[in-house]
mmCIF file of C-alpha atoms in Angstrom:
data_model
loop_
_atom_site.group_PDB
_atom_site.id
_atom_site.type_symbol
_atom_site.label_atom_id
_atom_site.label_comp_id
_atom_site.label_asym_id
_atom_site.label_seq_id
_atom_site.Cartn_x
_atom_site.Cartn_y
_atom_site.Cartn_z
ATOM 1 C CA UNK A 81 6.380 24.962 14.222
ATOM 2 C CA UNK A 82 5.790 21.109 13.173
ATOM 3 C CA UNK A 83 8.182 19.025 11.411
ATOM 4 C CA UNK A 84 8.550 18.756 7.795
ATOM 5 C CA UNK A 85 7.048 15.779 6.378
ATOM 6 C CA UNK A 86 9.153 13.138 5.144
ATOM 7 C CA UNK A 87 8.201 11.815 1.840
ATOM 8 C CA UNK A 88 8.923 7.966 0.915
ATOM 9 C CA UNK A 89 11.082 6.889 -1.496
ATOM 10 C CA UNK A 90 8.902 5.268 -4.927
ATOM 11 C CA UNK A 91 9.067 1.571 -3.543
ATOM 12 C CA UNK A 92 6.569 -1.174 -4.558
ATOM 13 C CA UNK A 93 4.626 -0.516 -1.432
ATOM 14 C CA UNK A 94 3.692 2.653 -3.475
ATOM 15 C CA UNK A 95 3.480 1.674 -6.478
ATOM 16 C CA UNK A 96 0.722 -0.754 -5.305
ATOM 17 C CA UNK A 97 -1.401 2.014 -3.454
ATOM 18 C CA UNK A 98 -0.741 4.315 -6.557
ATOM 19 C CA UNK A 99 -2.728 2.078 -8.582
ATOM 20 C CA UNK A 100 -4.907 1.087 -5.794
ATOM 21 C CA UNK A 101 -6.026 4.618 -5.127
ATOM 22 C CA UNK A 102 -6.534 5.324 -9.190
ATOM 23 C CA UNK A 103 -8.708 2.481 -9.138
ATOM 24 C CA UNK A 104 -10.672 3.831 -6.943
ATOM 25 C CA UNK A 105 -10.955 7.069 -8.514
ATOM 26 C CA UNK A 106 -11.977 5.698 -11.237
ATOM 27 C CA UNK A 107 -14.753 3.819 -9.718
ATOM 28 C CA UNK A 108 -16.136 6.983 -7.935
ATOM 29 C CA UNK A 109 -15.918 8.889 -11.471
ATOM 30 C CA UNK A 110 -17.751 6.199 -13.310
ATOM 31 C CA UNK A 111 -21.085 6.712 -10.861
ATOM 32 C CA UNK A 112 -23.354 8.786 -12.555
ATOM 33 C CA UNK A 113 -24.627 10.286 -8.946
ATOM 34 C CA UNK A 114 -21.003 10.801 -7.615
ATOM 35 C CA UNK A 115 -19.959 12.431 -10.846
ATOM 36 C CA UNK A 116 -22.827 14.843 -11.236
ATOM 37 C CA UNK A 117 -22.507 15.801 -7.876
ATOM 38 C CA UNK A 118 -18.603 16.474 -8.427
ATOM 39 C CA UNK A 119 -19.087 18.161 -11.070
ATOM 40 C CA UNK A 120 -21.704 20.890 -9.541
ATOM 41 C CA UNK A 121 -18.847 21.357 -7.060
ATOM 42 C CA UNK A 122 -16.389 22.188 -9.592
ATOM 43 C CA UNK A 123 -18.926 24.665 -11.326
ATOM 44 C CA UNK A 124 -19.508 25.979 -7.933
ATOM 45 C CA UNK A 125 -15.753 26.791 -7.394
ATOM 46 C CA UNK A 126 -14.949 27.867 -10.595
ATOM 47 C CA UNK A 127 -17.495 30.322 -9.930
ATOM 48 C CA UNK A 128 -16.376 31.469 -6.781
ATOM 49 C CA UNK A 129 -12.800 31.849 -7.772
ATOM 50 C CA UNK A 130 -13.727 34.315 -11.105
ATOM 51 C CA UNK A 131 -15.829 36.403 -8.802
ATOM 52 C CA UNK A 132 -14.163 39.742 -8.603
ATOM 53 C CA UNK A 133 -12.826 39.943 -4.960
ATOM 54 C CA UNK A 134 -10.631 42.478 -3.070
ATOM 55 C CA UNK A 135 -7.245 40.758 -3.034
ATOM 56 C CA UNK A 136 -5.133 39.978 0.007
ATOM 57 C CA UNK A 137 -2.123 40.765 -1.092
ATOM 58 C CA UNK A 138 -1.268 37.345 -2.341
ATOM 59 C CA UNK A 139 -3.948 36.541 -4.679
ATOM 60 C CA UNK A 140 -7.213 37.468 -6.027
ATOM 61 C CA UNK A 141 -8.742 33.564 -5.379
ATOM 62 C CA UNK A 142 -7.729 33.267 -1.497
ATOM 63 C CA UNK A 143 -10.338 35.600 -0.421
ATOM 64 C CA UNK A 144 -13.115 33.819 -1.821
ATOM 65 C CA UNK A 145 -11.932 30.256 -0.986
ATOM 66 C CA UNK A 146 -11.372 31.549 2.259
ATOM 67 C CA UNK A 147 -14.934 33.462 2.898
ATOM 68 C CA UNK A 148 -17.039 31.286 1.289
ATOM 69 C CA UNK A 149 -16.022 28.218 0.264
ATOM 70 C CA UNK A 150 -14.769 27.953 4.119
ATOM 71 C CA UNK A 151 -11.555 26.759 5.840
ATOM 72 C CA UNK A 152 -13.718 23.417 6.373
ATOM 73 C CA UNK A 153 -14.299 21.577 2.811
ATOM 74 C CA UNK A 154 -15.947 18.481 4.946
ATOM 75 C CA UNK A 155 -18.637 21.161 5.483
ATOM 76 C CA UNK A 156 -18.732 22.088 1.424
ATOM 77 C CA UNK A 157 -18.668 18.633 0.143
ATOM 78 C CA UNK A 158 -20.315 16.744 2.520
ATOM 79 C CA UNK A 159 -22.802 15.421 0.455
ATOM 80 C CA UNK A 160 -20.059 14.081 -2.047
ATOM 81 C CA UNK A 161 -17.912 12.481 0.907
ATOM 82 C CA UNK A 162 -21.019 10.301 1.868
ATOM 83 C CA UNK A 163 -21.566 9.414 -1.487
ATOM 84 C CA UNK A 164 -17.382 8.358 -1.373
ATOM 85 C CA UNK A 165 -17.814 6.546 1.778
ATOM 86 C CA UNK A 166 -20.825 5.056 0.776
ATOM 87 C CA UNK A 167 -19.998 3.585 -2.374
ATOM 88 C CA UNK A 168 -15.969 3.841 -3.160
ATOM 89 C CA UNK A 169 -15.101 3.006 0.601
ATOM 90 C CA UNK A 170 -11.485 2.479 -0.482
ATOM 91 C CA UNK A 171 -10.690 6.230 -0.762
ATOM 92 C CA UNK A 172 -12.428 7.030 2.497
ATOM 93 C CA UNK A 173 -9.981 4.003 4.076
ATOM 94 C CA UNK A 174 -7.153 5.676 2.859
ATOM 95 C CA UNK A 175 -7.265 9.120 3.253
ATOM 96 C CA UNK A 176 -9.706 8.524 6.211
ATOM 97 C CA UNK A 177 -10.413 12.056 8.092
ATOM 98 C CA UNK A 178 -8.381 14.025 5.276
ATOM 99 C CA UNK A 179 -11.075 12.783 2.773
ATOM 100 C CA UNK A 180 -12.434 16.011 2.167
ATOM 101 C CA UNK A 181 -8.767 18.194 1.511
ATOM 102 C CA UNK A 182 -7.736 15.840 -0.975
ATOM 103 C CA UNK A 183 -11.239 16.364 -2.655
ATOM 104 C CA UNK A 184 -10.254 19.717 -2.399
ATOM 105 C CA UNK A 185 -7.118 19.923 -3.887
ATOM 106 C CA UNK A 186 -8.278 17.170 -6.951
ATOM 107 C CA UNK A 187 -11.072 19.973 -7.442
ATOM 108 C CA UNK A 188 -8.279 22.702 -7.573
ATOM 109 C CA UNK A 189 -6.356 20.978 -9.734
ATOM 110 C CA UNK A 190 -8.868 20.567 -12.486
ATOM 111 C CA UNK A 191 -11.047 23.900 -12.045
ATOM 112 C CA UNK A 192 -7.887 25.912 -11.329
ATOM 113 C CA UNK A 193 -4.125 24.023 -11.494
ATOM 114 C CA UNK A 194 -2.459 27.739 -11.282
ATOM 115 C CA UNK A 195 -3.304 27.831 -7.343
ATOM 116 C CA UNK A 196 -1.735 24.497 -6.400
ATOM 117 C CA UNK A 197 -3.525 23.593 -3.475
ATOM 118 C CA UNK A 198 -2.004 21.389 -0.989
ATOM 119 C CA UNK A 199 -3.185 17.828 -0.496
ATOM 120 C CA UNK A 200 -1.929 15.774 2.439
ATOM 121 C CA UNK A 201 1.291 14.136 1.669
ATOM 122 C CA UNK A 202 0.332 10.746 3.094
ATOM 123 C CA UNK A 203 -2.726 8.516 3.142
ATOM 124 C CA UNK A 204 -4.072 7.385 6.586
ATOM 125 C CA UNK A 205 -4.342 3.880 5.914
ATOM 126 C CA UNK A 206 -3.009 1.506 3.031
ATOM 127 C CA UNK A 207 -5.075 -0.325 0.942
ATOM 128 C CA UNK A 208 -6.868 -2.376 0.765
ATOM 129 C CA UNK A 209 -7.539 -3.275 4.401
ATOM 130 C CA UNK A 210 -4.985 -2.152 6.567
ATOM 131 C CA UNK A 211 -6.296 -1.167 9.800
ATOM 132 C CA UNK A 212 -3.569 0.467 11.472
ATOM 133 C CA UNK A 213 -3.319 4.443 10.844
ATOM 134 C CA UNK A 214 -0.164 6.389 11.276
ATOM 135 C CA UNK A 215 -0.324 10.199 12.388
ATOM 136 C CA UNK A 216 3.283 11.786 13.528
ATOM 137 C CA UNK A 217 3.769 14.144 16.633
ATOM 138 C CA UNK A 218 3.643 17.322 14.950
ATOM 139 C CA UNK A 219 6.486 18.802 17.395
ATOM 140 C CA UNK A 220 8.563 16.121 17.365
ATOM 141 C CA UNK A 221 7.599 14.085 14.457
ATOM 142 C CA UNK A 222 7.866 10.729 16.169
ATOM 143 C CA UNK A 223 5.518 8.245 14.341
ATOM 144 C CA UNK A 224 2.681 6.733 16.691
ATOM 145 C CA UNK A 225 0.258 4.032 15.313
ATOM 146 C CA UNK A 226 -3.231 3.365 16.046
ATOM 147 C CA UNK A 227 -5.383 0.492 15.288
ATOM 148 C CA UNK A 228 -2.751 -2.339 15.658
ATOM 149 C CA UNK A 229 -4.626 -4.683 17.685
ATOM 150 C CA UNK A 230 -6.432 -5.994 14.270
ATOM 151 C CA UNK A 231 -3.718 -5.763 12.286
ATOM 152 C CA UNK A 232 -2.127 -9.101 10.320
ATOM 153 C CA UNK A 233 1.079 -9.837 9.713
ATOM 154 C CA UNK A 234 0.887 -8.681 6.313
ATOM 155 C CA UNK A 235 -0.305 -5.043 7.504
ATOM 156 C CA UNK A 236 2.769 -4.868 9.747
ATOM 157 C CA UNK A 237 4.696 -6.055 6.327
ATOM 158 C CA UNK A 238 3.382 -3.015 4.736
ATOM 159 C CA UNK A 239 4.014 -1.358 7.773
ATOM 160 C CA UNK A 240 7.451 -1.679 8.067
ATOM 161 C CA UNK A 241 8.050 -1.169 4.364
ATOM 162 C CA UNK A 242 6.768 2.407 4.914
ATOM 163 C CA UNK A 243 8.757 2.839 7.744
ATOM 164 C CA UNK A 244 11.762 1.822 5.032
ATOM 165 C CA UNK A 245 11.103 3.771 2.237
ATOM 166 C CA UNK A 246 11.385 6.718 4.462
ATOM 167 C CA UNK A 247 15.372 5.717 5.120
ATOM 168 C CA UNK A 248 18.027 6.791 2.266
ATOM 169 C CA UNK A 249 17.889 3.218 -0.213
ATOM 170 C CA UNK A 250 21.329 1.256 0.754
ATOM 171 C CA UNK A 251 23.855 0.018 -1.933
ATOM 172 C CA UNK A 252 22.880 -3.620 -2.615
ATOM 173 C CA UNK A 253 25.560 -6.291 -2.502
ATOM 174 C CA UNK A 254 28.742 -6.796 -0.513
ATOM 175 C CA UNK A 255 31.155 -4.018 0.007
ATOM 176 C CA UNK A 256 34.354 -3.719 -2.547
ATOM 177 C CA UNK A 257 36.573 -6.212 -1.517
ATOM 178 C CA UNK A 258 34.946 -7.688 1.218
ATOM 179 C CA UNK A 259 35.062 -11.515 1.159
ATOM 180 C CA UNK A 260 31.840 -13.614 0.721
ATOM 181 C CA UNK A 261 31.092 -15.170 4.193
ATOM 182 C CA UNK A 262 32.106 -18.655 4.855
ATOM 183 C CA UNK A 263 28.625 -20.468 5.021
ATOM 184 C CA UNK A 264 26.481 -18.218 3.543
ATOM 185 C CA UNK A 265 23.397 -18.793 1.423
ATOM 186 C CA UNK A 266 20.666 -21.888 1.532
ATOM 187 C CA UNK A 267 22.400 -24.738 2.292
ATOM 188 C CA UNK A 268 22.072 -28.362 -0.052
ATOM 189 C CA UNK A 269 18.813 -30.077 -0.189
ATOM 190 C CA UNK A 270 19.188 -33.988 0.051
ATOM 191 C CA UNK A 271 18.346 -34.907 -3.385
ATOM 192 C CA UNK A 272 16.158 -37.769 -2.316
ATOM 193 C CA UNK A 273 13.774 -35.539 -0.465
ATOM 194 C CA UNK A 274 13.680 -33.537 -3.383
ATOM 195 C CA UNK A 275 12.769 -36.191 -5.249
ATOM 196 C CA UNK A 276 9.744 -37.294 -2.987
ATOM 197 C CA UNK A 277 8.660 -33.569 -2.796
ATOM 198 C CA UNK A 278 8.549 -33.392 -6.775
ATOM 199 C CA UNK A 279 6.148 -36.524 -6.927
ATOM 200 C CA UNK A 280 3.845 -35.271 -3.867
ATOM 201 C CA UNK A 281 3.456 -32.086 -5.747
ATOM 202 C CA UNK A 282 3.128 -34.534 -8.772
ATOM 203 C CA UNK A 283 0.279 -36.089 -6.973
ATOM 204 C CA UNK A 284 -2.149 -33.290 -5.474
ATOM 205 C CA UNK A 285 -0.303 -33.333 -2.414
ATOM 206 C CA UNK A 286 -1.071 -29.608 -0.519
ATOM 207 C CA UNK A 287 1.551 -28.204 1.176
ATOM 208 C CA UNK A 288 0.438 -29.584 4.805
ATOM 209 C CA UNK A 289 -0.188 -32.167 3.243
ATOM 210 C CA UNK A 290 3.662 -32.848 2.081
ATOM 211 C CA UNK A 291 5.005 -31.576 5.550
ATOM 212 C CA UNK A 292 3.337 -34.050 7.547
ATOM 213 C CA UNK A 293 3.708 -36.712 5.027
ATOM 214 C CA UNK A 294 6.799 -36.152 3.553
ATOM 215 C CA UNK A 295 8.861 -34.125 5.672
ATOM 216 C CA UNK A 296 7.347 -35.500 8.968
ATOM 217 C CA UNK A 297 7.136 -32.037 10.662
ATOM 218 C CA UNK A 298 4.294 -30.140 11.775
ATOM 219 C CA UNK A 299 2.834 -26.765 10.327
ATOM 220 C CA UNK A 300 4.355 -23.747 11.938
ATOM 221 C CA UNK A 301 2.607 -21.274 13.897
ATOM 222 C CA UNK A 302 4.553 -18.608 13.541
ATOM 223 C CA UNK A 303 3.830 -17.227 10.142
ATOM 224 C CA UNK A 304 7.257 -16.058 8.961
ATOM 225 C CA UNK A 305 8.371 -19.478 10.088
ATOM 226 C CA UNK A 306 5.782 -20.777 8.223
ATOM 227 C CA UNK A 307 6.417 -18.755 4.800
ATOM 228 C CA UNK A 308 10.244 -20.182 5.378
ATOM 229 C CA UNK A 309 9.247 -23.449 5.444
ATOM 230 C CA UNK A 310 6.444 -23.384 2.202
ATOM 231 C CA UNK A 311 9.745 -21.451 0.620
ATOM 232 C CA UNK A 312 11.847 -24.543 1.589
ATOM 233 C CA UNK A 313 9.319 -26.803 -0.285
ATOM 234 C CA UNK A 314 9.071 -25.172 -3.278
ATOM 235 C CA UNK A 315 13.100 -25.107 -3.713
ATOM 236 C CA UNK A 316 12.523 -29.340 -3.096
ATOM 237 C CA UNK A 317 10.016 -29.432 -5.904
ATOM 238 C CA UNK A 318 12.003 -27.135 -8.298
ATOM 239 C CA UNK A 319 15.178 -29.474 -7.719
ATOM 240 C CA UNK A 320 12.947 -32.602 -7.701
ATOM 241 C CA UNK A 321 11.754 -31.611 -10.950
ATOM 242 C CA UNK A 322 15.333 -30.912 -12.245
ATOM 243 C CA UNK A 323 16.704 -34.576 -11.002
ATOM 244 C CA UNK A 324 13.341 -36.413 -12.306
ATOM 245 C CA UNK A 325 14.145 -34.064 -15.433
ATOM 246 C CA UNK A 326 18.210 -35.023 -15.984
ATOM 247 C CA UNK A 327 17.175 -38.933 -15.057
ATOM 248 C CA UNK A 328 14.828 -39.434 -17.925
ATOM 249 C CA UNK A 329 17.286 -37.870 -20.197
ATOM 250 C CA UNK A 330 20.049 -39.886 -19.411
ATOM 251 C CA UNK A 331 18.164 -43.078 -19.794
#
């Protein structure tokens, strides 16, 4: 027996793909060709499932969705998954291979809601260019990805905050009582170098531009090294701006 999937937790990650994803449902449904072809599917099904069958046991619809829609929906809607592909690739991205169930369940849902099909619980890839797919070993449910070896630094961001909003969320702040550590936070910013930050910025100046000229450094490879330092510049220019802005008002 596999593992029960985990669902994530709401977090902005998926929030963003939420919207993403309805986007691009929305673009599919506003072609005329994809939308006439969806909807002789539905008419198709709804046919299907108000055919008077021999019941299972369970209920009257599973023997026709079973006998002749088929257990393979590629198969029933592969014209409408090239058409997806084709023109709305951002829904075959995501739901990459599984394209054709969650067609399947949307169809249920609107022809008939009362069988609640089952769509997959979790897209393949995250919008809108993340290359790197994540399946789970169904016995064991360890997560495995694929596809890394193209992936930026901002797919592994969205990566990892997957990977997070699949742990219990943790109580923000320090613990009751607990002392605030000597040292922490971002330490003082010489207000001089603020100063001379504020009128780079002031002039045009890029932000290369005012770390080779201002600061005297060099750019960063690394990029979370790099993000720190473009963060570091724009606390200079915020408190340059503040000193240039208490100066003039004093004199």
């Amino acid at each position: 027996m596999g593992m029960k999937l985990q669902l994530p937790r709401p977090t902005a990650l998926y929030r963003k793909q939420e919207r993403l994803l309805a986007e691009g449902l929305q673009a599919a449904w506003d072609d005329p060709e994809i939308q006439a072809c969806w909807l002789a599917i539905a008419r198709e099904v709804h046919v299907v499932l108000n055919r008077p069958v021999e019941s299972w046991g369970t209920a009257p619809h599973v023997s026709p969705i079973a006998t002749e829609i088929g257990v393979d929906p590629c198969v029933v809607f592969s014209t409408l998954i090239s058409l997806l592909q084709e023109r709305v690739p951002a829904l075959a991205h995501a739901w990459g291979p599984d394209l054709g169930f969650w067609i399947l369940g949307l169809m249920f849902g609107i022809v008939a809601p009362e069988i609640g099909a089952v769509t997959p619980a979790t897209v393949q890839r995250f919008l809108p260019d993340n290359p790197v797919t994540i399946s789970r070993d169904p016995s064991t449910g360890k997560a495995m990805l694929h596809g890394a070896e193209t992936a930026t630094a901002r797919h592994l961001m969205q990566i990892r905050s997957y990977f997070q909003s699949l742990a219990p969320p943790g109580k923000t702040g320090r613990p009751k009582g607990l002392p605030k550590p000597k040292k922490s936070g971002k330490g003082s910013l010489p207000p001089d170098l603020a100063l001379r930050v504020h009128e780079a910025k002031l002039d045009g100046m890029t932000f290369r531009q005012i770390v080779r000229q201002v600061l005297h450094t060099t750019i960063p490879s690394d990029h979370r090294v790099r993000e720190r330092l473009r963060a570091k510049v724009n606390r200079l220019n915020a408190q340059g701006a503040r000193l240039k802005l208490k100066k003039s008002s004093i004199s």
